[in-house]
Coordinates of C-alpha atoms and ligand atoms in Angstrom, one line a residue:
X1 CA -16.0 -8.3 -12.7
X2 CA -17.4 -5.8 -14.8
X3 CA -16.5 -2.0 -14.6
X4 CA -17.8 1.4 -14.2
X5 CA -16.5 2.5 -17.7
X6 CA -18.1 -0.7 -19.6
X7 CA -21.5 0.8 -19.1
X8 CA -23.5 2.5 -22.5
X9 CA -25.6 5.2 -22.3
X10 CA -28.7 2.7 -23.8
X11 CA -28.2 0.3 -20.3
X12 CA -28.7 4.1 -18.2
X13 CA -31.6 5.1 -19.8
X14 CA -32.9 1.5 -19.6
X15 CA -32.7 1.5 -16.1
X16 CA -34.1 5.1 -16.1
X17 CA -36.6 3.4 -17.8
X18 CA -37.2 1.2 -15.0
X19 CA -37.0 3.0 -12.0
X20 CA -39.5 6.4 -13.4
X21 CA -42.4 4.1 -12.6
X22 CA -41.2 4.0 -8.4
X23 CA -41.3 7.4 -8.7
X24 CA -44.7 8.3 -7.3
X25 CA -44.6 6.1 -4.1
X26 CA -42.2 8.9 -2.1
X27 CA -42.8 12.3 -0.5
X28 CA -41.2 15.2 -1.5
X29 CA -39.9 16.9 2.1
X30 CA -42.5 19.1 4.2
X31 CA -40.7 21.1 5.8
X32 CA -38.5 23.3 3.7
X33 CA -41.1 25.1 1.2
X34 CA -38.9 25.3 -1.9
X35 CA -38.2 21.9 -2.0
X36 CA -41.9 21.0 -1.8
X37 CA -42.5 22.6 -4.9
X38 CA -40.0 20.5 -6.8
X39 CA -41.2 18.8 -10.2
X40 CA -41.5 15.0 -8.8
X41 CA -41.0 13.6 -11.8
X42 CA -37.2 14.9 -12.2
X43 CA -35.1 12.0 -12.7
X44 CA -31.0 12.3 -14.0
X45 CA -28.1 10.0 -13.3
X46 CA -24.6 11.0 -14.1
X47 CA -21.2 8.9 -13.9
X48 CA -17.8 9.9 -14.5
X49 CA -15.2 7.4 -14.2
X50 CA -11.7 7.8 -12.6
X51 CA -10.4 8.9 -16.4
X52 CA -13.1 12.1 -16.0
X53 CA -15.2 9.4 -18.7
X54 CA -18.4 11.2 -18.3
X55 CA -21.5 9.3 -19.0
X56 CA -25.2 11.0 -17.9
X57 CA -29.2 10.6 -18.9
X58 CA -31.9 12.4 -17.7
X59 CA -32.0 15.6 -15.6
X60 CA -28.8 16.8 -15.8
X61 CA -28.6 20.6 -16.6
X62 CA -30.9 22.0 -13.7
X63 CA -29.4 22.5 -10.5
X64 CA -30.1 21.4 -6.9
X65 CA -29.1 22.2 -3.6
X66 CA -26.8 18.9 -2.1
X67 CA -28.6 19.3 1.1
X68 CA -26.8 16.5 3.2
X69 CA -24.7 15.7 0.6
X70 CA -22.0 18.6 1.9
X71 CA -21.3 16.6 5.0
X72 CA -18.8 13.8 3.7
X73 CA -17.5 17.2 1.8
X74 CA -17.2 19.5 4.9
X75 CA -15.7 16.4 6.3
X76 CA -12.9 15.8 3.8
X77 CA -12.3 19.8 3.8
X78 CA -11.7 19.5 7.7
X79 CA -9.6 17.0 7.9
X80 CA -7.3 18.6 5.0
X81 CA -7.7 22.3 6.9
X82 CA -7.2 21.0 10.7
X83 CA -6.2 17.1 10.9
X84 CA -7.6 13.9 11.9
X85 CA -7.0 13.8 15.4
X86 CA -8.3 17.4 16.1
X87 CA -11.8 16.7 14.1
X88 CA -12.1 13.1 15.8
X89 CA -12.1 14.6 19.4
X90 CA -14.9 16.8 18.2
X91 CA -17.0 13.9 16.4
X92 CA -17.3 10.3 16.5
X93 CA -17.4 8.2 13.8
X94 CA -20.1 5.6 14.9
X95 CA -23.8 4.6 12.7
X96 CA -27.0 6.1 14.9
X97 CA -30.1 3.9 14.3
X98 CA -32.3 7.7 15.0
X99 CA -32.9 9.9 12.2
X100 CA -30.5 12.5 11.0
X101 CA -32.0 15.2 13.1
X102 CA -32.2 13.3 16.3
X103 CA -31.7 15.3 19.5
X104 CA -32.2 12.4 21.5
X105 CA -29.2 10.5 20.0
X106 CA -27.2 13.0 21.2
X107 CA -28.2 13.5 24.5
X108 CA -27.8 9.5 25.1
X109 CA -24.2 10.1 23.9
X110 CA -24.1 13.3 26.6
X111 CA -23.7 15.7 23.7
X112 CA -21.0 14.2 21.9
X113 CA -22.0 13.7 18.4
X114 CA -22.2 10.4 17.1
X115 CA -20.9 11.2 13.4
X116 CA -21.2 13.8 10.8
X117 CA -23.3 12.4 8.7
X118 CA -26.3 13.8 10.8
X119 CA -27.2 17.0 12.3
X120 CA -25.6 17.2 15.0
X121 CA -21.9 15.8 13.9
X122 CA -22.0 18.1 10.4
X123 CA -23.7 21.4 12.6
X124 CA -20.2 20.9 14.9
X125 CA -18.0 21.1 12.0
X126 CA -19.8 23.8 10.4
X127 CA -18.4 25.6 13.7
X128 CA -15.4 24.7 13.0
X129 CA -14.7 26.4 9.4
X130 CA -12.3 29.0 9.5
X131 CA -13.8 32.6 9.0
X132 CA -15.0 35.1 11.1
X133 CA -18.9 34.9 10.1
X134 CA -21.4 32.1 8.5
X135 CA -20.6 34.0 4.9
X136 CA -16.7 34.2 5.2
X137 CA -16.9 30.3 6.2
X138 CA -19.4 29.2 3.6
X139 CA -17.0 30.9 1.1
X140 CA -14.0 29.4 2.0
X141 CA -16.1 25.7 2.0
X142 CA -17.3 26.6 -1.6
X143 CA -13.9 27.9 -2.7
X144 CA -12.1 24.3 -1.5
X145 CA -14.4 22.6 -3.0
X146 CA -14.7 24.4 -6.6
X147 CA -11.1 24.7 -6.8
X148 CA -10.2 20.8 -6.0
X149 CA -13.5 19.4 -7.6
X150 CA -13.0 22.3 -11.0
X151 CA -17.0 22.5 -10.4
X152 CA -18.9 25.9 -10.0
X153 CA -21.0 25.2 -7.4
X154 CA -22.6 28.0 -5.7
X155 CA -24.6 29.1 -2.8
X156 CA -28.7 29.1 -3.8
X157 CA -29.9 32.3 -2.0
X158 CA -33.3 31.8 -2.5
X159 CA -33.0 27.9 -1.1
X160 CA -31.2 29.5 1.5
X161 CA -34.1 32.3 1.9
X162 CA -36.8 29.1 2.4
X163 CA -34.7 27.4 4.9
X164 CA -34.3 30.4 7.2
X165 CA -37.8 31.0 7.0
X166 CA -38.5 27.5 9.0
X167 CA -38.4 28.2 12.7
X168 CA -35.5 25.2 12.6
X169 CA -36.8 24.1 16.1
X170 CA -34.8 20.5 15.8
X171 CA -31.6 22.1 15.1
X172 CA -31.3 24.4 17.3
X173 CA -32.6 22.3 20.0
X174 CA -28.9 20.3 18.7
X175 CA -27.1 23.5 18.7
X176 CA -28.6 24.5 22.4
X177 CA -27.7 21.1 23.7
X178 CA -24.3 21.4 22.1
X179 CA -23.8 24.8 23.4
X180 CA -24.7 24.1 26.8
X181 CA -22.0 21.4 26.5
X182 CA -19.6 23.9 25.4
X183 CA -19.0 21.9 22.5
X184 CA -19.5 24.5 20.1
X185 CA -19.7 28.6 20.6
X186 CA -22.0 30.9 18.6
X187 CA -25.2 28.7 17.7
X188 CA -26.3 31.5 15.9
X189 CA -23.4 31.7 13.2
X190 CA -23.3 27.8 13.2
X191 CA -27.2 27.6 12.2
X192 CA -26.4 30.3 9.5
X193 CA -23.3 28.1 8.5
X194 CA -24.8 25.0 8.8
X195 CA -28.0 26.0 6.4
X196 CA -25.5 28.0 3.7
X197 CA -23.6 25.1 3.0
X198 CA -26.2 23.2 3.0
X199 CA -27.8 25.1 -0.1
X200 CA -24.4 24.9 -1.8
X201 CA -26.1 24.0 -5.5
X202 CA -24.9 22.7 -8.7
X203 CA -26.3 19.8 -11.2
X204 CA -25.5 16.0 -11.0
X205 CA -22.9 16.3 -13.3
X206 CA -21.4 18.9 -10.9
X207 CA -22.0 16.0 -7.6
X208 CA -20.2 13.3 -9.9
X209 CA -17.1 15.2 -10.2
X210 CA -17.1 16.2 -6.2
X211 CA -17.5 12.5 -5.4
X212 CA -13.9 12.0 -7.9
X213 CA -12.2 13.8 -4.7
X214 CA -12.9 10.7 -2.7
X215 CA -12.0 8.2 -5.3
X216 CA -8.4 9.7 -6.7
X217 CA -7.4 13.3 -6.4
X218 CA -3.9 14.1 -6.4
X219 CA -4.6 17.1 -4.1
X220 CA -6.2 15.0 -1.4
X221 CA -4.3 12.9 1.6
X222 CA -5.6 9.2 0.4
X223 CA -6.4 8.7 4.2
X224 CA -8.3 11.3 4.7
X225 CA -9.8 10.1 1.6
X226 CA -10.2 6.7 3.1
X227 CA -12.2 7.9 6.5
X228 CA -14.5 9.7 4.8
X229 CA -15.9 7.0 2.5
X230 CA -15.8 4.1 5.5
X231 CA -18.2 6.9 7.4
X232 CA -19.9 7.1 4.6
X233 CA -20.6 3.6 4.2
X234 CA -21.8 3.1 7.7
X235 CA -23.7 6.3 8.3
X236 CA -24.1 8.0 4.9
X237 CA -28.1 6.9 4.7
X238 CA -28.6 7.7 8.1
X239 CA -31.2 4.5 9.9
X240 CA -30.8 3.0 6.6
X241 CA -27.2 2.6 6.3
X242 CA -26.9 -0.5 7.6
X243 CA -29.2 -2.1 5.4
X244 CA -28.1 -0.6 2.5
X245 CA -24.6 -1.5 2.7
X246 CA -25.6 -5.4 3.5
X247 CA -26.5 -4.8 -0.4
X248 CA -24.2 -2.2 -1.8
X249 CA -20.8 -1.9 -0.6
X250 CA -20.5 1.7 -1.9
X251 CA -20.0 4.9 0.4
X252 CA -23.0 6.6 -0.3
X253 CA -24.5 9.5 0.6
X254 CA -28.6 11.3 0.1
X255 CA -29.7 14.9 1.3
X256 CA -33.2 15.6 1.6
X257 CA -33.3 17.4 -2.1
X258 CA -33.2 13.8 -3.9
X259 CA -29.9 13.9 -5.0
X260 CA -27.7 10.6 -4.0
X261 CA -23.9 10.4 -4.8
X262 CA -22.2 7.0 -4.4
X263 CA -18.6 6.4 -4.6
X264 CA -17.3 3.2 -6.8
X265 CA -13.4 2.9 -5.0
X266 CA -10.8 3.1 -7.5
X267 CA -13.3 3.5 -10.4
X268 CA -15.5 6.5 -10.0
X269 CA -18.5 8.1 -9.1
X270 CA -22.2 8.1 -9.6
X271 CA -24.6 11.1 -8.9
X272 CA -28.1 10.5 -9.0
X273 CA -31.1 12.9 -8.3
X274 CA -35.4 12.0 -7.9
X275 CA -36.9 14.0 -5.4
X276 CA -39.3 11.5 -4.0
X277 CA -38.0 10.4 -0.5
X278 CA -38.8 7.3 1.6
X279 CA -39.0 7.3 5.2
X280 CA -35.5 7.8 6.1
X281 CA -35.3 10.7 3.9
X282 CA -33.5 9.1 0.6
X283 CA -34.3 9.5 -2.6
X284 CA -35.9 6.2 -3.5
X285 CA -35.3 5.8 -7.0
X286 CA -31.6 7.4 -6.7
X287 CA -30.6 4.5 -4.5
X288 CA -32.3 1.9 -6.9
X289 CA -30.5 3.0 -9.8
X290 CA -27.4 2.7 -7.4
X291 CA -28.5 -1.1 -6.7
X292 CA -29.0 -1.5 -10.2
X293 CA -25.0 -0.9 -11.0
X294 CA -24.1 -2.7 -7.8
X295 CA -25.4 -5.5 -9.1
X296 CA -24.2 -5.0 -12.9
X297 CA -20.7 -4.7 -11.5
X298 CA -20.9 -7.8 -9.4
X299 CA -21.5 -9.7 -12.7
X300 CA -18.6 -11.6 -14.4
X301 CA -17.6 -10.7 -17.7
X302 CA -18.6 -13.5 -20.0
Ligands
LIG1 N1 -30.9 21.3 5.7 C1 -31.4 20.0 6.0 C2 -31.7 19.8 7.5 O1 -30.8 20.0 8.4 C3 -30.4 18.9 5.5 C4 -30.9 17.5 5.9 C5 -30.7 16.4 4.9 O2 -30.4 16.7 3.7 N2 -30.9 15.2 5.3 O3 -32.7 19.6 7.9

């Protein structure tokens, strides 16, 4: 089989190549104004290997917010903060064929979220991060994470100024449901928390060192390690997951900014970013550079 580190910087930006003309076919998301005024034609990929190898092409200064991408993160934070068996009674870890923002999937579960790779799953365990206010517990998120990852992400304010403009009508429809349920208290603070982290921002280089914490981090319990990339496998592209992983094997996981970060276990990470989204909401040439490498590393060596 081949590996991760085998790959040259000319095969990358071959591929880059390749995938810039898919470009053009996706949307770019509606509803969050800042992101609508991204540059479509962005396009970076960046891999660092087990051995912090780091190999990158394209776009991969400039910053973006990881959107989504912060669940399998405030996941692995959890579970390292307040246990396994405490965060499982609070989520499930089951795929959802409805899209990330679903209400509906949650009231056919009678309020109990399905996982936390959508809404309603990551908006519970954003209620669940210790502080006393959406700041204080956005800080101590970004802190773990910087300190274990040795990244400097940050919070974009004014990412985080355009997503409080929306009126946010689908999640707090999630948060009212869950409220009413007495699953979570204070949908206020929650929505704040829920949209900081989501604007936590850094660049691609930045992702691929974050997704080392789920392939070996001597700080990390491997098991925690190990349920956060199965959820990740089966509900890391939300409706798509399933169809995804009949391809590629890897945990992966999108946000609606474009940027994709797949996990290659034991090896190492690949972060990818392209703004244009298909239907589901994933950047569409980010997961076919990813199906470009699953397929290099299913090839023998000869
Ligand atoms: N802030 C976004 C939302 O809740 C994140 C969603 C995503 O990246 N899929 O709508």
């Amino acid at each position: 089989m081949k590996q991760l580190s085998f790959l040259s910087s000319e095969q990358l930006s071959n591929w880059l190549i390749e995938v810039s003309q898919q470009k053009s076919t996706g949307d770019l998301p509606d509803y969050i104004p800042l992101l609508q005024e991204t540059d479509p034609n962005l396009l970076g990929i960046c891999i660092i290997t087990k051995n912090n190898n780091i190999l990158n092409q394209g776009y991969c200064q400039g910053k973006f917010p990881l959107m989504s991408i912060i669940k399998p993160f405030l996941l692995l934070y959890l579970l390292s903060e307040l246990g396994e068996k405490f965060i499982f009674k609070k989520v499930g870890s089951k795929p959802s064929r409805y899209p990330f923002n679903s209400i509906e999937q949650l009231q056919l579960d009678e309020g109990f979220p399905r996982n936390p790779m959508i809404n309603s799953g990551a908006l519970t365990l954003a209620s669940l991060i210790p502080g006393k206010d959406s700041e204080k517990k956005c800080y101590n998120l970004l802190q773990w994470l910087n300190k274990q990852s040795q990244c400097n992400l940050f919070v974009d304010q004014s990412m985080l100024d355009s997503v409080r403009s929306l009126p946010n009508i689908r999640n707090k429809a999630i948060l009212e449901e869950l409220n009413q349920r007495n699953h979570i208290q204070n949908p206020d603070i929650t929505l704040d928390t829920y949209n900081r982290i989501c604007c936590i921002s850094g660049s691609i280089i930045d992702l691929a060192k974050l997704g080392l914490l789920l392939v070996n981090s001597p700080n990390i319990n491997p098991k925690n390690v190990i349920l956060v990339n199965n959820i990740m496998t089966t509900c890391g592209l939300y409706e798509a997951s399933e169809k995804f992983a009949q391809k590629i094997v890897f945990p992966t996981k999108s946000g609606v900014s474009g940027g994709i970060l797949s996990i290659v276990p034991a090896q190492g990470a690949i972060a990818c970013y392209s703004p244009p989204l298909d239907a589901q909401g994933n950047s569409i040439a980010g997961l076919s550079l990813i199906e470009k490498i699953a397929n290099y590393l299913k090839q023998s060596n000869t």
